[in-house]
Amino acid sequence: MSIFEYNGSAVVAMVGKNCFAIASDRRLGVQLQTIATDFQRISKIHDHLFIGLSGLATDVQTLYQRLVFRHKLYQLREERDMKPETFASLVSAILYEKRFGPFLCQPVIAGLGDDNKPFICTMDSIGAKELAKDFVVSGTASESLYGACEAMFKPDMEAEELFETISQALLSSVDRDCLSGWGGHVYVVTPKEVKERILKGRMD
Amino acid sequence: MKLDTSGLETTMPVIGFGSNSEMLDGFSSAPSFDLPRTTDFDGFQKKAVEMVKPAKGTTTLAFIFKEGVMVAADSRASMGGYISSQSVKKIIEINPYMLGTMAGGAADCQFWHRNLGIKCRLHELANKRRISVSGASKLLANMLYSYRGMGLSVGTMIAGWDETGPGLYYVDNEGGRLKGDRFSVGSGSPYAYGVLDSGYKFDMSVEEASELARRSIYHATFRDGASGGVASVYHVGPQGWTKLSGDDVGELHYHYYPVAPITAEHVMEEAAE
């Protein structure tokens, strides 16, 4: 198994009508052994910007801490929150700085931009941005996630329907992956509120 | 093969000792080890370590108790990280009074167990009596030994009831055959052993033993990524084997650890922090 599959992870983000949802699994493992079932993979940068990181868990935590640091500096200087597009460029630059000794993680960025237009993108471990209009996936279960999202996604879903869709896509995909699952964590973000929910999944 | 340490030895004779070189023997030369006869020393070391690592992604267990033999297994088949099936039959019915468990290569286990069933039937016809568990496991072990080194992957337990009572043998692709009364095989076996060993008593009823077996498989599926699906439990008694249960492990988790619904006050507290 490769180093990207050492801890196991699954992250997915989907776009809805003036809202977005980002979801991840909750397992932390060391190859086949499960160590924890409450690992945080999705983190808040500000109220309308979330980043989910898949891959090696230590890099997930370190990269998140660095990004929060950079964003706080930005907030102090600019006296406002970062736009999602700007943040994506920042993440891409930080990842490419380590081109010859990279962070072994793949970020999924989801946010609400100007006029509350949802923005999602994913990157590989050295910062190649991939913008999408519908959904982005990453992690050990990514192939299953692509299939599930492709089948279940519809454009312009409202927040509740989006939650159902992303949850079903996540749970059915991680049920086909030995290294991810053991529950799910979903954030649905609309201009007014952020709803955080824990999913009851198969614990095997 | 000894290491060549001639470069470390000094060519100058030591003053004072002259030709009496016996005093220096053992002190002047560096200690040398016997090394394996191979051109690829590093690769050999790596292979030796790989050999000991468990490669069979599954959890199976069997134990003998007062009322016979309890056999249990999960039902997940994995290819690397991908789950290829959640509904594999890992307990193979060799004949109405003997069971075999599957760990390792699915094709290998299925074929060789079926082959063993054929041999057992031929033995019955030739000798007008059923084969013993000891005999059956020996047939299988000898067969696997003759294919040793060819890449078969079989880690099986043969459980049955014969004239001497309950029998349990562990047989693997290296040709090993062990008689015992508690075994667990597969990548999830350390977790299953933990629960099985702490809860085992010889004097258990069939219900207690089946609950112990089910719980052990459940705990292994929780911790091990390569085990999961359905926990099947079989019992082998004097009249032969019977399937006791096949519970989905996902549901078993919430049966053993029900989720308490969070009340609204709880949520308000967290929001206030």
CSV table of N, CA, C and O in Angstrom, one decimal, chain A residues 43-112:
chain,number,residue,atom,x,y,z
A,43,SER,N,-12.1,21.2,8.2
A,43,SER,CA,-11.9,22.2,9.1
A,43,SER,C,-12.4,23.5,8.6
A,43,SER,O,-12.4,23.8,7.3
A,44,LYS,N,-12.8,24.4,9.5
A,44,LYS,CA,-13.4,25.7,9.0
A,44,LYS,C,-12.3,26.7,8.9
A,44,LYS,O,-11.4,26.8,9.8
A,45,ILE,N,-12.3,27.5,7.8
A,45,ILE,CA,-11.3,28.6,7.7
A,45,ILE,C,-12.0,29.9,8.1
A,45,ILE,O,-11.5,30.6,8.9
A,46,HIS,N,-13.2,30.1,7.6
A,46,HIS,CA,-14.1,31.1,8.1
A,46,HIS,C,-15.5,30.6,7.8
A,46,HIS,O,-15.7,29.6,7.2
A,47,ASP,N,-16.5,31.4,8.3
A,47,ASP,CA,-17.9,30.9,8.2
A,47,ASP,C,-18.4,30.4,6.8
A,47,ASP,O,-19.2,29.5,6.7
A,48,HIS,N,-17.8,30.9,5.8
A,48,HIS,CA,-18.2,30.5,4.4
A,48,HIS,C,-17.1,29.8,3.7
A,48,HIS,O,-17.1,29.8,2.4
A,49,LEU,N,-16.1,29.2,4.4
A,49,LEU,CA,-15.0,28.6,3.7
A,49,LEU,C,-14.5,27.4,4.5
A,49,LEU,O,-14.2,27.5,5.7
A,50,PHE,N,-14.6,26.2,3.9
A,50,PHE,CA,-14.2,25.0,4.6
A,50,PHE,C,-13.1,24.3,3.8
A,50,PHE,O,-13.2,24.3,2.5
A,51,ILE,N,-12.2,23.6,4.4
A,51,ILE,CA,-11.2,22.8,3.7
A,51,ILE,C,-11.2,21.4,4.3
A,51,ILE,O,-11.2,21.2,5.5
A,52,GLY,N,-11.3,20.4,3.4
A,52,GLY,CA,-11.2,19.0,3.8
A,52,GLY,C,-9.9,18.4,3.3
A,52,GLY,O,-9.6,18.6,2.1
A,53,LEU,N,-9.2,17.8,4.1
A,53,LEU,CA,-7.9,17.3,3.7
A,53,LEU,C,-7.8,15.8,3.8
A,53,LEU,O,-8.1,15.2,4.9
A,54,SER,N,-7.5,15.1,2.7
A,54,SER,CA,-7.3,13.6,2.8
A,54,SER,C,-5.9,13.3,2.6
A,54,SER,O,-5.1,14.1,2.1
A,55,GLY,N,-5.5,12.1,3.0
A,55,GLY,CA,-4.1,11.6,2.9
A,55,GLY,C,-3.5,11.4,4.2
A,55,GLY,O,-4.1,11.0,5.2
A,56,LEU,N,-2.2,11.6,4.3
A,56,LEU,CA,-1.4,11.3,5.5
A,56,LEU,C,-1.9,12.2,6.6
A,56,LEU,O,-1.9,13.4,6.5
A,57,ALA,N,-2.3,11.6,7.8
A,57,ALA,CA,-3.0,12.3,8.8
A,57,ALA,C,-2.1,13.4,9.4
A,57,ALA,O,-2.6,14.5,9.8
A,58,THR,N,-0.8,13.1,9.6
A,58,THR,CA,0.1,14.1,10.2
A,58,THR,C,0.2,15.4,9.3
A,58,THR,O,0.1,16.5,9.7
A,59,ASP,N,0.2,15.1,7.9
A,59,ASP,CA,0.3,16.3,7.0
A,59,ASP,C,-1.1,17.0,7.0
A,59,ASP,O,-1.1,18.2,6.8
A,60,VAL,N,-2.2,16.3,7.2
A,60,VAL,CA,-3.5,16.9,7.2
A,60,VAL,C,-3.5,17.9,8.4
A,60,VAL,O,-3.9,19.1,8.2
A,61,GLN,N,-3.0,17.5,9.5
A,61,GLN,CA,-3.1,18.4,10.7
A,61,GLN,C,-2.1,19.6,10.5
A,61,GLN,O,-2.4,20.7,10.8
A,62,THR,N,-0.9,19.3,10.1
A,62,THR,CA,0.1,20.3,9.9
A,62,THR,C,-0.3,21.4,8.9
A,62,THR,O,-0.2,22.6,9.1
A,63,LEU,N,-0.8,20.9,7.7
A,63,LEU,CA,-1.1,21.8,6.6
A,63,LEU,C,-2.3,22.7,7.1
A,63,LEU,O,-2.3,23.9,6.8
A,64,TYR,N,-3.3,22.1,7.8
A,64,TYR,CA,-4.4,22.8,8.3
A,64,TYR,C,-3.9,24.0,9.2
A,64,TYR,O,-4.3,25.1,9.1
A,65,GLN,N,-3.0,23.6,10.1
A,65,GLN,CA,-2.5,24.7,11.0
A,65,GLN,C,-1.8,25.8,10.3
A,65,GLN,O,-2.0,27.0,10.6
A,66,ARG,N,-1.0,25.4,9.2
A,66,ARG,CA,-0.3,26.5,8.5
A,66,ARG,C,-1.3,27.4,7.7
A,66,ARG,O,-1.1,28.6,7.6
A,67,LEU,N,-2.4,26.7,7.2
A,67,LEU,CA,-3.4,27.5,6.4
A,67,LEU,C,-4.2,28.5,7.3
A,67,LEU,O,-4.4,29.6,6.9
A,68,VAL,N,-4.5,28.0,8.5
A,68,VAL,CA,-5.2,28.9,9.5
A,68,VAL,C,-4.3,30.1,9.8
A,68,VAL,O,-4.8,31.2,9.9
A,69,PHE,N,-3.1,29.8,10.0
A,69,PHE,CA,-2.1,30.9,10.3
A,69,PHE,C,-2.1,31.9,9.2
A,69,PHE,O,-2.2,33.1,9.5
A,70,ARG,N,-2.0,31.4,8.0
A,70,ARG,CA,-1.9,32.4,6.8
A,70,ARG,C,-3.2,33.2,6.7
A,70,ARG,O,-3.2,34.4,6.4
A,71,HIS,N,-4.3,32.5,6.9
A,71,HIS,CA,-5.6,33.2,6.8
A,71,HIS,C,-5.7,34.2,7.9
A,71,HIS,O,-6.3,35.3,7.6
A,72,LYS,N,-5.3,33.9,9.1
A,72,LYS,CA,-5.4,34.9,10.2
A,72,LYS,C,-4.6,36.1,9.9
A,72,LYS,O,-5.0,37.3,10.1
A,73,LEU,N,-3.4,35.9,9.3
A,73,LEU,CA,-2.5,37.1,8.9
A,73,LEU,C,-3.3,37.9,7.9
A,73,LEU,O,-3.3,39.2,8.0
A,74,TYR,N,-3.9,37.2,6.9
A,74,TYR,CA,-4.6,37.9,5.9
A,74,TYR,C,-5.7,38.8,6.5
A,74,TYR,O,-5.9,39.9,6.1
A,75,GLN,N,-6.5,38.2,7.4
A,75,GLN,CA,-7.6,38.9,8.1
A,75,GLN,C,-7.1,40.1,8.8
A,75,GLN,O,-7.7,41.2,8.8
A,76,LEU,N,-5.9,40.0,9.5
A,76,LEU,CA,-5.4,41.2,10.2
A,76,LEU,C,-5.0,42.3,9.2
A,76,LEU,O,-5.2,43.5,9.5
A,77,ARG,N,-4.4,41.9,8.1
A,77,ARG,CA,-3.9,42.9,7.1
A,77,ARG,C,-5.1,43.5,6.3
A,77,ARG,O,-5.2,44.7,6.2
A,78,GLU,N,-5.9,42.6,5.8
A,78,GLU,CA,-7.0,43.1,4.9
A,78,GLU,C,-8.3,43.5,5.6
A,78,GLU,O,-9.2,44.0,5.0
A,79,GLU,N,-8.4,43.1,6.9
A,79,GLU,CA,-9.6,43.3,7.7
A,79,GLU,C,-10.9,42.7,7.1
A,79,GLU,O,-11.9,43.3,7.1
A,80,ARG,N,-10.7,41.6,6.4
A,80,ARG,CA,-11.9,40.9,5.9
A,80,ARG,C,-11.5,39.4,5.7
A,80,ARG,O,-10.3,39.1,5.8
A,81,ASP,N,-12.5,38.6,5.4
A,81,ASP,CA,-12.2,37.2,5.1
A,81,ASP,C,-11.7,37.0,3.7
A,81,ASP,O,-12.0,37.8,2.8
A,82,MET,N,-11.0,35.9,3.5
A,82,MET,CA,-10.5,35.6,2.2
A,82,MET,C,-11.6,35.0,1.3
A,82,MET,O,-12.4,34.2,1.8
A,83,LYS,N,-11.5,35.3,0.0
A,83,LYS,CA,-12.5,34.7,-0.9
A,83,LYS,C,-12.0,33.3,-1.2
A,83,LYS,O,-10.8,33.0,-1.2
A,84,PRO,N,-13.0,32.4,-1.5
A,84,PRO,CA,-12.6,31.0,-1.7
A,84,PRO,C,-11.6,30.8,-2.9
A,84,PRO,O,-10.6,30.0,-2.8
A,85,GLU,N,-11.7,31.6,-4.0
A,85,GLU,CA,-10.8,31.5,-5.1
A,85,GLU,C,-9.4,31.9,-4.7
A,85,GLU,O,-8.4,31.2,-5.1
A,86,THR,N,-9.3,32.9,-3.9
A,86,THR,CA,-8.0,33.4,-3.4
A,86,THR,C,-7.4,32.3,-2.5
A,86,THR,O,-6.2,32.0,-2.6
A,87,PHE,N,-8.2,31.8,-1.6
A,87,PHE,CA,-7.7,30.8,-0.7
A,87,PHE,C,-7.2,29.5,-1.5
A,87,PHE,O,-6.2,29.0,-1.2
A,88,ALA,N,-7.9,29.2,-2.5
A,88,ALA,CA,-7.5,28.0,-3.3
A,88,ALA,C,-6.1,28.3,-3.9
A,88,ALA,O,-5.2,27.4,-4.0
A,89,SER,N,-5.9,29.5,-4.4
A,89,SER,CA,-4.6,29.9,-5.0
A,89,SER,C,-3.5,29.8,-3.9
A,89,SER,O,-2.4,29.4,-4.2
A,90,LEU,N,-3.9,30.3,-2.7
A,90,LEU,CA,-2.9,30.2,-1.6
A,90,LEU,C,-2.5,28.8,-1.3
A,90,LEU,O,-1.3,28.5,-1.2
A,91,VAL,N,-3.5,27.9,-1.2
A,91,VAL,CA,-3.2,26.5,-0.9
A,91,VAL,C,-2.3,25.9,-2.0
A,91,VAL,O,-1.3,25.2,-1.7
A,92,SER,N,-2.6,26.2,-3.2
A,92,SER,CA,-1.9,25.7,-4.4
A,92,SER,C,-0.4,26.2,-4.3
A,92,SER,O,0.5,25.4,-4.5
A,93,ALA,N,-0.2,27.4,-3.9
A,93,ALA,CA,1.2,28.0,-3.8
A,93,ALA,C,1.9,27.3,-2.7
A,93,ALA,O,3.1,26.9,-2.8
A,94,ILE,N,1.2,27.1,-1.5
A,94,ILE,CA,1.9,26.5,-0.4
A,94,ILE,C,2.3,25.1,-0.7
A,94,ILE,O,3.4,24.6,-0.4
A,95,LEU,N,1.4,24.4,-1.4
A,95,LEU,CA,1.8,23.0,-1.8
A,95,LEU,C,2.9,22.9,-2.8
A,95,LEU,O,3.8,22.1,-2.7
A,96,TYR,N,2.9,23.8,-3.7
A,96,TYR,CA,4.0,23.8,-4.7
A,96,TYR,C,5.4,24.2,-4.2
A,96,TYR,O,6.4,23.7,-4.6
A,97,GLU,N,5.3,25.0,-3.1
A,97,GLU,CA,6.6,25.4,-2.4
A,97,GLU,C,7.3,24.1,-2.0
A,97,GLU,O,8.6,24.1,-1.9
A,98,LYS,N,6.6,23.1,-1.7
A,98,LYS,CA,7.2,21.8,-1.2
A,98,LYS,C,7.2,20.8,-2.4
A,98,LYS,O,7.0,19.6,-2.2
A,99,ARG,N,7.5,21.3,-3.6
A,99,ARG,CA,7.4,20.4,-4.8
A,99,ARG,C,8.3,19.2,-4.6
A,99,ARG,O,7.9,18.1,-5.0
A,100,PHE,N,9.5,19.3,-4.0
A,100,PHE,CA,10.4,18.1,-4.0
A,100,PHE,C,10.4,17.4,-2.6
A,100,PHE,O,11.3,16.6,-2.4
A,101,GLY,N,9.4,17.8,-1.8
A,101,GLY,CA,9.3,17.0,-0.6
A,101,GLY,C,7.9,17.3,-0.1
A,101,GLY,O,7.7,18.0,0.9
A,102,PRO,N,6.9,16.8,-0.8
A,102,PRO,CA,5.5,17.4,-0.7
A,102,PRO,C,4.8,17.0,0.6
A,102,PRO,O,5.1,16.0,1.2
A,103,PHE,N,3.8,17.8,0.9
A,103,PHE,CA,2.8,17.3,1.9
A,103,PHE,C,2.0,16.2,1.2
A,103,PHE,O,1.5,16.4,0.1
A,104,LEU,N,1.8,15.1,1.9
A,104,LEU,CA,1.2,14.0,1.3
A,104,LEU,C,-0.3,14.0,1.5
A,104,LEU,O,-0.9,13.1,2.1
A,105,CYS,N,-0.9,15.1,1.1
A,105,CYS,CA,-2.4,15.1,1.2
A,105,CYS,C,-3.0,15.9,0.0
A,105,CYS,O,-2.4,16.6,-0.7
A,106,GLN,N,-4.3,15.6,-0.2
A,106,GLN,CA,-5.0,16.2,-1.3
A,106,GLN,C,-6.2,17.0,-0.7
A,106,GLN,O,-7.1,16.4,-0.1
A,107,PRO,N,-6.1,18.3,-0.8
A,107,PRO,CA,-7.2,19.1,-0.2
A,107,PRO,C,-8.5,19.2,-1.1
A,107,PRO,O,-8.4,19.1,-2.3
A,108,VAL,N,-9.6,19.4,-0.4
A,108,VAL,CA,-10.8,19.7,-1.1
A,108,VAL,C,-11.3,21.0,-0.5
A,108,VAL,O,-11.5,21.1,0.8
A,109,ILE,N,-11.5,22.0,-1.3
A,109,ILE,CA,-11.8,23.4,-0.8
A,109,ILE,C,-13.3,23.7,-1.2
A,109,ILE,O,-13.6,23.5,-2.4
A,110,ALA,N,-14.1,24.1,-0.3
A,110,ALA,CA,-15.5,24.5,-0.6
A,110,ALA,C,-15.8,25.8,0.1
A,110,ALA,O,-15.6,25.9,1.3
A,111,GLY,N,-16.4,26.7,-0.6
A,111,GLY,CA,-16.8,28.0,0.0
A,111,GLY,C,-17.9,28.7,-0.8
A,111,GLY,O,-18.2,28.3,-1.9
A,112,LEU,N,-18.4,29.8,-0.1
A,112,LEU,CA,-19.4,30.6,-0.8
A,112,LEU,C,-18.7,31.9,-1.2
A,112,LEU,O,-18.1,32.6,-0.3
